[in-house]
Amino acid sequence: MTIETETVLDRRRLRRNMAFWRALAVFAVILAIGAGLFGSNSFKSLLGQKQIARVSITGTILEDRKQLKLFDKIESSDHVAAVLLYVNSPGGTTTGGEAIYDALRRISKKKPIVAQFGTVAASAGYIVGLGTDHIVARGNTITGSVGVILQWPQVTELLGKIGVKVNEIKSGPLKAEPSPFKPLNEDARKVTEEMVQSSFKWFVSLVEERRGIKAPDVPGLVGGRVFSGRDAKKFDLVDELGGEEEAVRWLETKRGIDKGLEIVDWKPSDTQGFGLSSVVAGAATSLFGNRAGGLVDLMARDRSLSTLGLDGLVSVWHPSEN
């Protein structure tokens, strides 16, 4: 073999070795970035270590398919010993609260669930809490607001002032009623009130069933009042005053969950990923940002903005602006 041939072969071997070590270095950097972005708890989930799954319900409650799939995943995960549900929401759509409630009751057949109420857990936020086995609230938590509301604007006078007339042809007198383009007639009012009252009766029956109380016995409950955490405890709307520590203690002392289990945050699939592509995407976003999509990202992260277009029967509390 000539010297030139040996030189060429040596160079090829050197290039292969360099390519291997470069790939290994890149992979190590990706793992390090992934660990920094998602935390060690996420990797513990991959290893199947026993844990308490913490799920946060914040902002406006909607019927979110990704969130419901997350609950299905928690239900079928053997390494999840219990669920800690953190609720900090003024409410949202009644169907959104109902969907989460049903998902939580399915989980409760396999593993215990405890709710920890934050600043506010009212209306549909309270419906979500009713789906758990035990509710812990802060003394100053705003909760309750048992009720349903359907709102729409009436713009007939405004349209008249600017010279706009709305014409319509419809199949029946109750189609598209109530309408913002004309005053509410008695027939439309009647069927709308029936729909609201039907949902309200469901909500009240849920409170009575899950809390073991009679709604009329609680001052202001059927009127839709809000309660502080202390008053809610007094009227048996919540079980205990405190925070996450008290919620975990209940799981350990009352439901036999092992002490010292790691509490792991579980999030819907669009914000929780363990694959290589998810780590790379997360790292890129963290390092370089996404200015062009900033507004979209803001609305995705803060679902309270979605109240600007909230449709359907709503169970949501907000303080008066007057």
Tab-separated table of C-alpha atoms in Angstrom:
chain	number	residue	atom	x	y	z
A	1	MET	CA	0.000	0.000	0.000
A	2	THR	CA	1.419	3.363	-0.999
A	3	ILE	CA	1.948	6.237	1.386
A	4	GLU	CA	-0.672	8.258	-0.516
A	5	THR	CA	-3.313	5.512	-0.051
A	6	GLU	CA	-2.599	5.207	3.676
A	7	THR	CA	-2.888	8.949	4.034
A	8	VAL	CA	-6.281	8.963	2.331
A	9	LEU	CA	-7.551	6.117	4.551
A	10	ASP	CA	-6.302	7.851	7.687
A	11	ARG	CA	-8.111	11.015	6.712
A	12	ARG	CA	-11.342	9.085	6.137
A	13	ARG	CA	-11.083	7.425	9.555
A	14	LEU	CA	-10.384	10.780	11.145
A	15	ARG	CA	-13.446	12.344	9.477
A	16	ARG	CA	-15.666	9.471	10.655
A	17	ASN	CA	-14.389	9.846	14.211
A	18	MET	CA	-14.930	13.604	14.158
A	19	ALA	CA	-18.466	13.186	12.809
A	20	PHE	CA	-19.284	10.736	15.603
A	21	TRP	CA	-17.990	12.998	18.366
A	22	ARG	CA	-19.703	16.043	16.880
A	23	ALA	CA	-23.054	14.217	16.787
A	24	LEU	CA	-22.529	13.051	20.356
A	25	ALA	CA	-21.729	16.587	21.494
A	26	VAL	CA	-24.826	18.010	19.775
A	27	PHE	CA	-27.007	15.330	21.384
A	28	ALA	CA	-25.545	16.105	24.813
A	29	VAL	CA	-26.245	19.830	24.366
A	30	ILE	CA	-29.840	19.093	23.315
A	31	LEU	CA	-30.368	16.928	26.395
A	32	ALA	CA	-28.923	19.636	28.627
A	33	ILE	CA	-31.147	22.305	27.090
A	34	GLY	CA	-34.160	19.995	27.357
A	35	ALA	CA	-33.487	19.362	31.022
A	36	GLY	CA	-33.208	23.089	31.648
A	37	LEU	CA	-36.391	23.907	29.758
A	38	PHE	CA	-38.647	21.153	30.989
A	39	GLY	CA	-37.102	20.291	34.340
A	40	SER	CA	-36.017	17.001	35.777
A	41	ASN	CA	-39.577	16.100	36.712
A	42	SER	CA	-40.501	15.571	33.076
A	43	PHE	CA	-37.739	13.040	32.650
A	44	LYS	CA	-38.853	11.285	35.824
A	45	SER	CA	-42.217	10.817	34.155
A	46	LEU	CA	-40.467	9.026	31.323
A	47	LEU	CA	-38.787	6.692	33.811
A	48	GLY	CA	-42.151	5.718	35.286
A	49	GLN	CA	-41.411	6.822	38.840
A	50	LYS	CA	-44.404	7.033	41.184
A	51	GLN	CA	-45.585	10.610	41.449
A	52	ILE	CA	-48.437	13.017	42.161
A	53	ALA	CA	-49.647	14.651	38.952
A	54	ARG	CA	-50.345	18.356	39.349
A	55	VAL	CA	-52.721	19.851	36.778
A	56	SER	CA	-53.458	23.586	36.691
A	57	ILE	CA	-56.846	24.916	35.587
A	58	THR	CA	-56.374	28.660	35.109
A	59	GLY	CA	-58.073	31.443	33.190
A	60	THR	CA	-61.267	30.888	31.228
A	61	ILE	CA	-62.530	27.310	31.265
A	62	LEU	CA	-63.433	25.928	27.847
A	63	GLU	CA	-64.024	22.457	26.444
A	64	ASP	CA	-60.397	21.919	25.458
A	65	ARG	CA	-59.775	18.608	23.677
A	66	LYS	CA	-56.050	18.625	24.417
A	67	GLN	CA	-56.731	19.145	28.093
A	68	LEU	CA	-59.280	16.325	28.132
A	69	LYS	CA	-56.771	14.015	26.443
A	70	LEU	CA	-54.321	14.914	29.194
A	71	PHE	CA	-56.806	13.690	31.795
A	72	ASP	CA	-57.254	10.456	29.833
A	73	LYS	CA	-53.492	9.977	29.859
A	74	ILE	CA	-53.318	10.586	33.616
A	75	GLU	CA	-56.128	8.080	34.156
A	76	SER	CA	-54.227	5.331	32.314
A	77	SER	CA	-50.760	6.134	33.731
A	78	ASP	CA	-49.805	3.548	36.348
A	79	HIS	CA	-46.991	5.711	37.729
A	80	VAL	CA	-49.454	8.475	38.711
A	81	ALA	CA	-50.529	7.669	42.255
A	82	ALA	CA	-52.773	10.712	42.792
A	83	VAL	CA	-53.830	14.007	41.221
A	84	LEU	CA	-53.442	17.500	42.650
A	85	LEU	CA	-55.737	19.896	40.796
A	86	TYR	CA	-54.824	23.577	41.144
A	87	VAL	CA	-57.767	25.835	40.231
A	88	ASN	CA	-57.431	29.573	39.715
A	89	SER	CA	-60.299	30.520	37.424
A	90	PRO	CA	-63.357	32.801	37.491
A	91	GLY	CA	-65.206	30.229	35.383
A	92	GLY	CA	-66.070	29.891	31.725
A	93	THR	CA	-68.542	27.885	29.678
A	94	THR	CA	-70.837	25.509	31.515
A	95	THR	CA	-70.005	22.715	29.064
A	96	GLY	CA	-66.302	23.297	29.650
A	97	GLY	CA	-66.765	22.819	33.391
A	98	GLU	CA	-68.987	19.787	32.797
A	99	ALA	CA	-66.422	18.109	30.524
A	100	ILE	CA	-63.613	18.508	33.057
A	101	TYR	CA	-65.895	17.381	35.885
A	102	ASP	CA	-66.745	14.164	34.023
A	103	ALA	CA	-63.060	13.508	33.274
A	104	LEU	CA	-62.125	13.965	36.936
A	105	ARG	CA	-64.845	11.600	38.121
A	106	ARG	CA	-63.503	8.921	35.764
A	107	ILE	CA	-60.010	9.384	37.180
A	108	SER	CA	-61.310	9.249	40.768
A	109	LYS	CA	-62.424	5.646	40.220
A	110	LYS	CA	-58.743	4.673	39.927
A	111	LYS	CA	-56.801	7.242	41.970
A	112	PRO	CA	-57.574	10.010	44.502
A	113	ILE	CA	-57.930	13.642	43.426
A	114	VAL	CA	-57.605	16.695	45.637
A	115	ALA	CA	-58.317	20.305	44.591
A	116	GLN	CA	-56.401	23.340	45.760
A	117	PHE	CA	-58.214	26.625	45.096
A	118	GLY	CA	-56.114	29.699	44.409
A	119	THR	CA	-57.227	33.330	44.268
A	120	VAL	CA	-60.562	32.542	42.623
A	121	ALA	CA	-62.403	29.310	41.857
A	122	ALA	CA	-65.918	30.404	40.991
A	123	SER	CA	-68.754	29.332	38.705
A	124	ALA	CA	-67.345	26.777	36.241
A	125	GLY	CA	-64.156	26.891	38.325
A	126	TYR	CA	-66.204	25.614	41.249
A	127	ILE	CA	-67.799	22.949	39.031
A	128	VAL	CA	-64.282	21.660	38.339
A	129	GLY	CA	-63.566	21.539	42.073
A	130	LEU	CA	-66.711	19.478	42.637
A	131	GLY	CA	-65.173	16.765	40.454
A	132	THR	CA	-62.461	16.091	43.056
A	133	ASP	CA	-62.589	14.081	46.293
A	134	HIS	CA	-61.471	16.880	48.615
A	135	ILE	CA	-61.322	20.683	48.259
A	136	VAL	CA	-58.721	22.887	49.967
A	137	ALA	CA	-59.165	26.669	49.680
A	138	ARG	CA	-57.358	29.702	51.001
A	139	GLY	CA	-59.199	31.749	53.589
A	140	ASN	CA	-59.510	34.592	51.090
A	141	THR	CA	-60.223	32.496	48.010
A	142	ILE	CA	-63.242	33.760	46.042
A	143	THR	CA	-65.484	30.809	45.305
A	144	GLY	CA	-69.119	29.864	44.789
A	145	SER	CA	-71.067	31.942	42.256
A	146	VAL	CA	-73.337	28.987	41.523
A	147	GLY	CA	-75.322	30.018	38.479
A	148	VAL	CA	-75.615	30.246	34.693
A	149	ILE	CA	-75.913	33.271	32.447
A	150	LEU	CA	-76.545	33.926	28.758
A	151	GLN	CA	-75.749	37.433	27.544
A	152	TRP	CA	-75.939	39.215	24.205
A	153	PRO	CA	-75.861	42.869	23.129
A	154	GLN	CA	-78.870	44.629	21.618
A	155	VAL	CA	-77.735	47.045	18.930
A	156	THR	CA	-81.041	48.064	17.352
A	157	GLU	CA	-80.822	51.731	18.392
A	158	LEU	CA	-77.200	51.964	17.266
A	159	LEU	CA	-78.014	50.500	13.856
A	160	GLY	CA	-80.938	52.912	13.492
A	161	LYS	CA	-78.680	55.902	14.173
A	162	ILE	CA	-76.176	54.890	11.512
A	163	GLY	CA	-78.857	53.906	9.002
A	164	VAL	CA	-78.403	50.133	8.979
A	165	LYS	CA	-81.373	47.779	8.702
A	166	VAL	CA	-81.065	44.015	9.160
A	167	ASN	CA	-83.366	41.866	7.018
A	168	GLU	CA	-83.966	38.176	7.682
A	169	ILE	CA	-85.892	35.191	6.410
A	170	LYS	CA	-86.017	32.247	8.790
A	171	SER	CA	-87.691	28.877	9.028
A	172	GLY	CA	-89.411	29.450	12.354
A	173	PRO	CA	-90.176	32.208	14.885
A	174	LEU	CA	-87.596	30.938	17.404
A	175	LYS	CA	-84.754	30.432	14.937
A	176	ALA	CA	-81.713	32.626	15.819
A	177	GLU	CA	-83.404	33.883	18.972
A	178	PRO	CA	-82.437	35.799	21.015
A	179	SER	CA	-81.011	38.185	18.446
A	180	PRO	CA	-78.948	41.351	18.951
A	181	PHE	CA	-80.709	42.935	15.977
A	182	LYS	CA	-84.172	43.236	17.532
A	183	PRO	CA	-85.808	43.496	20.957
A	184	LEU	CA	-86.416	40.255	22.832
A	185	ASN	CA	-89.985	38.986	22.410
A	186	GLU	CA	-91.808	36.982	25.065
A	187	ASP	CA	-91.611	33.617	23.282
A	188	ALA	CA	-87.860	33.952	22.841
A	189	ARG	CA	-87.457	35.083	26.446
A	190	LYS	CA	-89.413	32.054	27.687
A	191	VAL	CA	-87.359	29.405	25.856
A	192	THR	CA	-84.107	31.167	26.743
A	193	GLU	CA	-85.027	31.264	30.420
A	194	GLU	CA	-85.968	27.573	30.276
A	195	MET	CA	-82.551	26.713	28.856
A	196	VAL	CA	-80.715	28.762	31.493
A	197	GLN	CA	-82.827	27.312	34.318
A	198	SER	CA	-82.217	23.773	33.076
A	199	SER	CA	-78.456	24.262	33.315
A	200	PHE	CA	-78.831	26.020	36.654
A	201	LYS	CA	-80.794	23.099	38.119
A	202	TRP	CA	-78.042	20.753	36.955
A	203	PHE	CA	-75.411	22.937	38.635
A	204	VAL	CA	-77.333	23.138	41.922
A	205	SER	CA	-78.010	19.390	41.965
A	206	LEU	CA	-74.277	18.815	41.427
A	207	VAL	CA	-73.475	20.988	44.455
A	208	GLU	CA	-76.038	19.209	46.621
A	209	GLU	CA	-74.885	15.748	45.542
A	210	ARG	CA	-71.152	16.318	45.838
A	211	ARG	CA	-71.201	18.471	48.975
A	212	GLY	CA	-74.008	16.705	50.811
A	213	ILE	CA	-75.949	19.898	51.483
A	214	LYS	CA	-79.280	21.498	50.621
A	215	ALA	CA	-78.768	24.586	48.484
A	216	PRO	CA	-81.568	26.651	50.098
A	217	ASP	CA	-79.881	26.173	53.491
A	218	VAL	CA	-76.810	28.119	52.343
A	219	PRO	CA	-77.486	31.885	52.400
A	220	GLY	CA	-77.304	33.341	48.904
A	221	LEU	CA	-76.185	30.138	47.174
A	222	VAL	CA	-79.126	29.839	44.769
A	223	GLY	CA	-78.879	33.594	44.210
A	224	GLY	CA	-75.386	33.211	42.791
A	225	ARG	CA	-73.386	34.922	45.567
A	226	VAL	CA	-69.666	34.434	46.003
A	227	PHE	CA	-68.058	33.277	49.244
A	228	SER	CA	-64.682	33.713	50.830
A	229	GLY	CA	-62.814	30.521	51.559
A	230	ARG	CA	-63.651	30.880	55.241
A	231	ASP	CA	-67.380	31.235	54.575
A	232	ALA	CA	-67.240	28.403	52.046
A	233	LYS	CA	-65.742	26.169	54.737
A	234	LYS	CA	-68.441	27.269	57.187
A	235	PHE	CA	-71.194	26.220	54.763
A	236	ASP	CA	-69.437	23.000	53.649
A	237	LEU	CA	-68.750	24.240	50.125
A	238	VAL	CA	-65.079	23.324	50.657
A	239	ASP	CA	-63.477	20.821	53.028
A	240	GLU	CA	-60.395	22.512	54.400
A	241	LEU	CA	-58.506	25.801	54.562
A	242	GLY	CA	-54.908	25.882	53.394
A	243	GLY	CA	-52.752	25.400	50.330
A	244	GLU	CA	-50.790	22.728	48.509
A	245	GLU	CA	-49.155	21.408	51.676
A	246	GLU	CA	-52.550	20.672	53.235
A	247	ALA	CA	-53.799	19.120	49.994
A	248	VAL	CA	-50.836	16.737	49.825
A	249	ARG	CA	-51.158	15.919	53.523
A	250	TRP	CA	-54.763	14.858	52.926
A	251	LEU	CA	-53.633	12.498	50.161
A	252	GLU	CA	-51.041	10.967	52.481
A	253	THR	CA	-53.106	10.685	55.665
A	254	LYS	CA	-56.579	9.993	54.283
A	255	ARG	CA	-55.918	8.161	51.025
A	256	GLY	CA	-52.716	6.276	51.852
A	257	ILE	CA	-50.456	7.936	49.288
A	258	ASP	CA	-46.761	7.401	50.075
A	259	LYS	CA	-45.098	10.356	51.748
A	260	GLY	CA	-42.484	12.290	49.826
A	261	LEU	CA	-43.718	11.492	46.317
A	262	GLU	CA	-42.544	13.953	43.689
A	263	ILE	CA	-45.173	16.420	42.474
A	264	VAL	CA	-44.928	16.609	38.683
A	265	ASP	CA	-46.639	19.236	36.538
A	266	TRP	CA	-48.677	17.688	33.720
A	267	LYS	CA	-49.641	19.914	30.813
A	268	PRO	CA	-51.521	19.422	27.518
A	269	SER	CA	-49.537	17.990	24.628
A	270	ASP	CA	-48.870	21.347	22.957
A	271	THR	CA	-46.830	22.509	25.969
A	272	GLN	CA	-45.374	19.212	27.175
A	273	GLY	CA	-43.091	17.158	24.948
A	274	PHE	CA	-40.344	14.705	25.605
A	275	GLY	CA	-39.321	13.768	22.076
A	276	LEU	CA	-36.194	15.053	20.409
A	277	SER	CA	-38.164	17.399	18.147
A	278	SER	CA	-40.005	18.877	21.145
A	279	VAL	CA	-36.755	19.562	22.949
A	280	VAL	CA	-35.226	21.205	19.884
A	281	ALA	CA	-38.334	23.342	19.301
A	282	GLY	CA	-38.419	24.405	22.918
A	283	ALA	CA	-34.739	25.246	22.897
A	284	ALA	CA	-35.072	27.305	19.718
A	285	THR	CA	-37.986	29.281	21.121
A	286	SER	CA	-36.168	29.884	24.381
A	287	LEU	CA	-32.974	31.035	22.726
A	288	PHE	CA	-34.251	33.029	19.752
A	289	GLY	CA	-37.815	33.978	20.650
A	290	ASN	CA	-40.777	34.246	18.340
A	291	ARG	CA	-41.529	37.927	17.920
A	292	ALA	CA	-43.654	37.470	14.844
A	293	GLY	CA	-46.019	35.149	16.663
A	294	GLY	CA	-45.962	36.962	19.970
A	295	LEU	CA	-49.627	37.929	19.978
A	296	VAL	CA	-50.746	34.409	19.073
A	297	ASP	CA	-48.543	32.969	21.807
A	298	LEU	CA	-49.965	35.428	24.351
A	299	MET	CA	-53.533	34.420	23.566
A	300	ALA	CA	-52.616	30.747	23.739
A	301	ARG	CA	-51.018	31.154	27.152
A	302	ASP	CA	-53.655	33.436	28.696
A	303	ARG	CA	-57.041	31.977	27.918
A	304	SER	CA	-58.753	34.773	29.823
A	305	LEU	CA	-58.433	36.756	26.584
A	306	SER	CA	-60.780	34.277	24.969
A	307	THR	CA	-63.715	35.776	26.882
A	308	LEU	CA	-63.851	38.360	24.112
A	309	GLY	CA	-65.554	35.715	21.990
A	310	LEU	CA	-67.119	33.400	24.581
A	311	ASP	CA	-70.228	31.702	23.202
A	312	GLY	CA	-72.903	29.492	24.743
A	313	LEU	CA	-74.161	29.189	28.307
A	314	VAL	CA	-71.607	30.760	30.616
A	315	SER	CA	-70.853	30.132	34.254
A	316	VAL	CA	-68.308	32.816	35.053
A	317	TRP	CA	-67.791	35.323	37.833
A	318	HIS	CA	-66.243	38.750	37.469
A	319	PRO	CA	-66.350	41.742	39.821
A	320	SER	CA	-68.650	44.606	38.939
A	321	GLU	CA	-67.018	47.537	37.179
A	322	ASN	CA	-69.554	49.991	38.621
